[in-house]
Coordinates of C-alpha atoms and ligand atoms in Angstrom, one line a residue:
X86 CA 0.0 0.0 0.0
X87 CA 1.5 3.3 -0.9
X88 CA 2.3 5.5 2.1
X89 CA 1.7 2.6 4.6
X90 CA 3.1 -0.9 5.0
X91 CA 1.2 -3.4 7.0
X92 CA 2.7 -6.8 7.9
X93 CA 1.6 -9.7 10.2
X94 CA 3.8 -12.3 11.7
X95 CA 3.8 -14.2 15.0
X96 CA 0.9 -12.4 16.6
X97 CA 2.3 -9.0 15.7
X98 CA 0.9 -6.6 13.2
X99 CA 3.4 -3.9 12.2
X100 CA 2.0 -0.7 10.7
X101 CA 4.8 1.4 9.1
X102 CA 4.1 5.0 7.9
X103 CA 6.1 5.0 4.7
X104 CA 6.6 8.3 3.1
X105 CA 10.2 8.9 4.2
X106 CA 10.9 11.8 1.8
X107 CA 8.2 13.8 3.6
X108 CA 9.2 12.5 7.0
X109 CA 6.1 10.2 6.8
X110 CA 3.7 13.1 6.7
X111 CA 0.2 11.7 6.3
X112 CA -2.8 12.6 4.3
X113 CA -6.4 11.5 4.5
X114 CA -5.7 8.4 2.5
X115 CA -2.8 7.2 4.7
X116 CA -4.9 7.9 7.8
X117 CA -7.8 5.9 6.3
X118 CA -5.5 2.9 5.5
X119 CA -4.0 3.1 9.0
X120 CA -7.5 3.1 10.5
X121 CA -8.5 0.1 8.4
X122 CA -5.4 -1.8 9.6
X123 CA -6.3 -1.1 13.3
X124 CA -9.8 -2.3 12.6
X125 CA -8.5 -5.4 11.0
X126 CA -6.2 -6.0 14.1
X127 CA -9.4 -5.9 16.3
X128 CA -11.1 -8.6 14.2
X129 CA -8.2 -11.0 13.6
X130 CA -7.6 -13.3 16.6
X131 CA -4.0 -14.0 15.5
X132 CA -3.1 -10.3 15.9
X133 CA -2.3 -9.8 19.6
X134 CA -0.2 -6.6 19.5
X135 CA 0.2 -3.8 17.0
X136 CA 3.5 -2.0 16.5
X137 CA 3.2 1.5 14.9
X138 CA 6.4 3.1 13.5
X139 CA 7.8 5.1 10.6
X140 CA 10.3 4.4 7.9
X141 CA 13.5 6.5 7.4
X142 CA 14.6 9.1 9.9
X143 CA 11.2 10.2 11.2
X144 CA 8.3 8.7 13.0
X145 CA 5.7 11.0 11.5
X146 CA 5.6 14.8 10.6
X147 CA 1.8 15.0 11.0
X148 CA -0.6 16.1 8.3
X149 CA 1.0 16.6 4.9
X150 CA 0.8 20.4 4.6
X151 CA 1.1 20.3 0.8
X152 CA -2.1 18.3 0.6
X153 CA -4.8 20.6 -1.1
X154 CA -7.4 19.2 1.3
X155 CA -5.9 21.2 4.1
X156 CA -5.0 24.3 2.2
X157 CA -5.9 27.5 4.2
X158 CA -9.6 28.2 3.8
X159 CA -10.5 24.6 3.4
X160 CA -12.7 22.8 5.9
X161 CA -10.2 21.2 8.3
X162 CA -13.1 19.9 10.3
X163 CA -14.1 17.7 7.4
X164 CA -10.6 16.2 7.1
X165 CA -10.5 15.6 10.9
X166 CA -14.0 14.1 11.0
X167 CA -13.4 11.7 8.0
X168 CA -9.8 10.6 8.6
X169 CA -8.1 11.6 11.9
X170 CA -10.9 11.1 14.4
X171 CA -11.8 7.6 13.1
X172 CA -8.1 6.6 13.3
X173 CA -7.6 7.8 16.9
X174 CA -11.0 6.2 17.9
X175 CA -9.9 2.9 16.2
X176 CA -6.6 2.9 18.1
X177 CA -8.2 3.7 21.5
X178 CA -11.0 1.2 20.9
X179 CA -8.6 -1.6 19.9
X180 CA -8.8 -4.1 22.8
X181 CA -5.2 -5.1 22.2
X182 CA -1.9 -3.3 23.0
X183 CA -0.3 -0.8 20.6
X184 CA 3.4 -0.2 20.8
X185 CA 4.6 3.1 19.3
X186 CA 8.2 2.5 18.0
X187 CA 9.2 6.2 17.8
X188 CA 12.3 6.1 15.6
X189 CA 12.6 9.8 14.9
X190 CA 10.7 13.1 15.1
X191 CA 7.0 12.9 15.8
X192 CA 5.3 16.2 15.0
X193 CA 1.7 17.5 15.1
X194 CA -0.7 14.7 14.5
X195 CA 2.3 12.4 14.3
X196 CA 3.1 13.1 17.9
X197 CA -0.5 12.5 18.9
X198 CA -0.5 9.3 17.0
X199 CA 2.4 8.1 19.1
X200 CA 0.6 9.3 22.3
X201 CA -2.5 7.4 21.3
X202 CA -0.6 4.2 21.5
X203 CA -0.4 2.3 24.8
X204 CA 3.3 1.7 25.2
X205 CA 5.7 4.3 23.7
X206 CA 9.3 3.4 23.2
X207 CA 11.5 6.0 21.6
X208 CA 15.0 6.1 20.2
X209 CA 17.3 8.5 22.1
X210 CA 17.5 10.7 18.9
X211 CA 13.7 10.9 18.6
X212 CA 11.8 14.0 19.5
X213 CA 8.2 15.2 20.0
X214 CA 6.8 18.5 18.9
X215 CA 3.2 19.8 19.2
X216 CA 3.8 21.9 16.2
X217 CA 0.2 22.9 15.7
X218 CA 0.4 26.4 17.3
X219 CA 3.3 27.2 14.9
X220 CA 0.8 27.2 12.0
X221 CA -2.1 28.6 13.9
X222 CA -3.9 25.4 15.0
X223 CA -4.6 23.6 18.2
X224 CA -3.5 20.0 18.9
X225 CA -5.9 17.6 17.2
X226 CA -5.9 13.8 16.9
X227 CA -6.8 13.6 20.6
X228 CA -4.0 16.0 21.7
X229 CA -6.2 18.1 23.9
X230 CA -7.3 15.0 25.8
X231 CA -4.1 13.1 25.8
X232 CA -1.5 15.8 26.6
X233 CA -2.8 16.9 30.0
X234 CA -3.1 13.2 31.0
X235 CA 0.3 12.3 29.9
X236 CA 2.2 15.4 30.9
X237 CA 0.0 17.2 33.4
X238 CA -1.6 20.5 32.7
X239 CA 1.4 22.8 33.1
X240 CA 3.7 20.9 30.7
X241 CA 0.8 20.1 28.3
X242 CA -0.2 23.7 27.9
X243 CA 3.4 24.8 27.5
X244 CA 4.0 22.2 24.8
X245 CA 0.8 23.1 23.0
X246 CA 1.2 26.9 23.2
X247 CA 5.0 27.1 22.6
X248 CA 5.3 24.3 20.0
X249 CA 8.8 23.6 21.2
X250 CA 10.4 20.3 20.3
X251 CA 11.3 18.1 23.2
X252 CA 13.7 15.2 23.2
X253 CA 12.7 11.6 23.8
X254 CA 14.7 11.8 27.1
X255 CA 12.7 14.8 28.2
X256 CA 9.4 13.1 27.4
X257 CA 10.6 10.1 29.4
X258 CA 11.8 12.2 32.3
X259 CA 8.4 13.8 32.4
X260 CA 6.8 10.4 32.6
X261 CA 4.9 10.6 29.3
X262 CA 6.5 7.6 27.6
X263 CA 7.5 4.1 28.7
X264 CA 11.1 3.9 27.6
X265 CA 13.9 5.6 25.8
X266 CA 16.7 3.4 24.3
X267 CA 19.8 4.0 22.3
X268 CA 19.1 4.1 18.6
X269 CA 20.9 0.9 18.0
X270 CA 18.8 -0.9 20.6
X271 CA 15.4 0.3 19.3
X272 CA 14.7 -2.8 17.2
X273 CA 15.8 -5.2 20.0
X274 CA 13.7 -3.3 22.6
X275 CA 10.6 -3.2 20.4
X276 CA 10.8 -6.7 19.2
X277 CA 11.2 -8.1 22.7
X278 CA 8.3 -6.0 23.9
X279 CA 6.1 -7.0 21.0
X280 CA 7.0 -10.7 21.5
X281 CA 6.1 -10.5 25.2
X282 CA 2.8 -8.8 24.5
X283 CA 2.0 -11.3 21.7
X284 CA 2.2 -14.1 24.3
X285 CA 0.3 -12.2 27.0
X286 CA -3.4 -12.9 28.0
X287 CA -4.8 -10.6 25.3
X288 CA -8.3 -10.4 26.8
X289 CA -6.9 -9.1 30.1
X290 CA -4.7 -6.5 28.3
X291 CA -7.7 -5.4 26.3
X292 CA -9.8 -5.1 29.5
X293 CA -7.0 -3.0 31.1
X294 CA -7.2 -0.6 28.2
X295 CA -11.0 -0.4 28.2
X296 CA -11.1 0.1 32.0
X297 CA -8.4 2.8 32.0
X298 CA -10.2 4.6 29.2
X299 CA -13.6 4.4 31.1
X300 CA -12.0 5.5 34.3
X301 CA -11.0 8.8 32.8
X302 CA -14.5 10.1 33.2
X303 CA -15.9 8.0 36.0
X304 CA -16.1 8.0 39.8
X305 CA -14.1 5.5 41.9
X306 CA -17.4 3.8 42.6
X307 CA -18.2 3.4 38.9
X308 CA -14.7 2.1 38.2
X309 CA -15.2 -0.5 41.0
X310 CA -18.4 -1.6 39.3
X311 CA -16.7 -1.8 35.9
X312 CA -13.7 -3.7 37.3
X313 CA -16.2 -6.2 38.8
X314 CA -17.9 -6.8 35.4
X315 CA -14.7 -7.1 33.4
X316 CA -13.1 -9.4 36.0
X317 CA -16.2 -11.6 35.9
X318 CA -15.7 -12.0 32.2
X319 CA -11.9 -12.6 32.5
X320 CA -12.6 -15.2 35.2
X321 CA -14.4 -17.3 32.6
X322 CA -11.5 -17.1 30.1
X323 CA -9.2 -19.9 29.1
X324 CA -6.2 -17.7 29.9
X325 CA -7.3 -17.3 33.5
X326 CA -7.5 -21.0 33.9
X327 CA -4.1 -21.4 32.2
X328 CA -2.6 -18.7 34.4
X329 CA -3.7 -20.3 37.6
X330 CA -2.8 -23.8 36.5
X331 CA 0.7 -22.6 35.4
X332 CA 1.2 -20.8 38.7
X333 CA 0.3 -23.9 40.7
X334 CA 2.6 -26.1 38.5
X335 CA 5.4 -23.5 38.7
X336 CA 5.7 -23.3 34.9
X337 CA 5.4 -20.5 32.3
X338 CA 1.8 -20.0 31.2
X339 CA 1.0 -20.5 27.5
X340 CA -1.7 -17.9 26.9
X341 CA -3.8 -18.1 23.8
X342 CA -5.6 -14.8 24.0
X343 CA -9.0 -16.6 24.7
Ligands
LHQ618 C1 6.7 17.9 5.3 C2 6.1 18.0 6.5 C3 4.7 18.0 6.5 C4 4.7 18.1 4.2 C5 8.2 17.9 6.9 N1 4.0 18.1 5.4 N2 6.1 18.0 4.1 C6 -4.9 17.4 10.6 C7 -5.8 17.5 9.6 C8 -6.4 18.8 9.4 C9 -5.8 19.9 9.4 C10 -4.5 20.1 9.8 O1 -3.9 19.4 10.8 C11 -3.9 18.2 11.1 C12 -2.9 17.7 12.0 C13 -1.5 18.1 11.8 O2 -0.7 17.3 11.9 S1 -1.1 19.8 11.7 C14 0.6 19.8 11.9 C15 1.4 19.4 10.6 N3 2.8 19.2 10.8 C16 3.6 20.2 11.1 O3 3.3 21.3 11.2 C17 5.1 19.8 11.2 C18 5.8 20.4 10.0 N4 7.2 19.9 10.0 C19 8.2 20.4 10.8 O4 7.9 21.2 11.7 C20 9.5 19.8 10.6 O5 9.6 19.3 9.3 C21 9.9 18.7 11.6 C22 10.0 19.3 13.0 C23 8.9 17.6 11.6 C24 11.3 18.1 11.2 O6 12.2 19.1 11.0 P1 13.6 18.8 10.2 O7 14.2 17.5 10.8 O8 14.4 20.0 10.2 O9 13.2 18.4 8.7 P2 12.7 19.4 7.5 O10 11.8 20.4 8.1 O11 13.8 19.8 6.7 O12 11.7 18.4 6.6 C25 12.3 17.5 5.7 C26 11.4 17.4 4.5 O13 10.1 16.9 4.9 C27 11.1 18.8 3.9 O14 11.0 18.7 2.5 P3 12.2 19.1 1.5 O15 11.6 18.9 0.1 O16 12.5 20.5 1.8 O17 13.3 18.2 1.9 C28 9.8 19.2 4.5 O18 9.1 20.1 3.8 C29 9.1 17.9 4.5 N5 8.0 17.9 5.5 N6 7.0 17.9 7.5 N7 4.0 18.0 7.7

């Protein structure tokens, strides 16, 4: 697929933004294909983790600013409604873990795509920039929701208003990403992580994601109720049975994601 490469192997779906000459800037078509890939990941049992990354020196430079669809005066709301919002919704609704392998700069919607993943691993040379305010926009693709949660209000509003680029190390020091690794270790770190997640009890991981999402706007009491219902379902899963049996037998569990 032009602009996007999707592969599947060993329980892992890899989605690679692939327009390196434009730092993997995306347009509506690439966003649509990425959304379809996440929807496919939700439906296919054999996919137990998704790794999102970019080819070349960048992760993603956000919307392709040369795309006529976003020329000044055009209806940006339409582009967002048709392409970006469905993509972010598909990522957050996927009941399976998403690893962002941030191999280089992540700018604008590209940064917020990374932040919409569950586990963010960045190369030491990578960076994040909420570049929207530099061109007279506000952070979209979930940025206004995600940034205060990941960074806390003071840093989120600073990032959004100033549009300054921060290093992967800074993002890690601020607690917004899982891990920063040397560039040469990025593949090893992400492959290990993806392999671990691909053998994890997928239903439980999906429930964690669903419950965290729901808790963002709920009371503790409502979260307790929700946990009860999700745990009830997980208690009936094959993986719970396997987990308990493996624990008793002092062996490694072989989870199937069922
Ligand atoms: C690009 C881009 C790019 C095209 C680099 N487009 N060519 C959603 C939908 C609706 C409305 C609007 O908004 C959105 C969401 C958004 O994402 S809005 C925000 C869009 N993104 C940006 O504003 C980021 C623009 N890019 C940059 O600030 C820099 O390029 C970064 C910080 C990403 C990287 O800087 P450098 O490493 O110095 O690289 P560079 O600037 O030299 O870029 C390399 C090439 O990539 C260059 O092309 P050229 O032909 O001169 O080599 C750039 O024009 C091209 N490029 N981003 N978004």
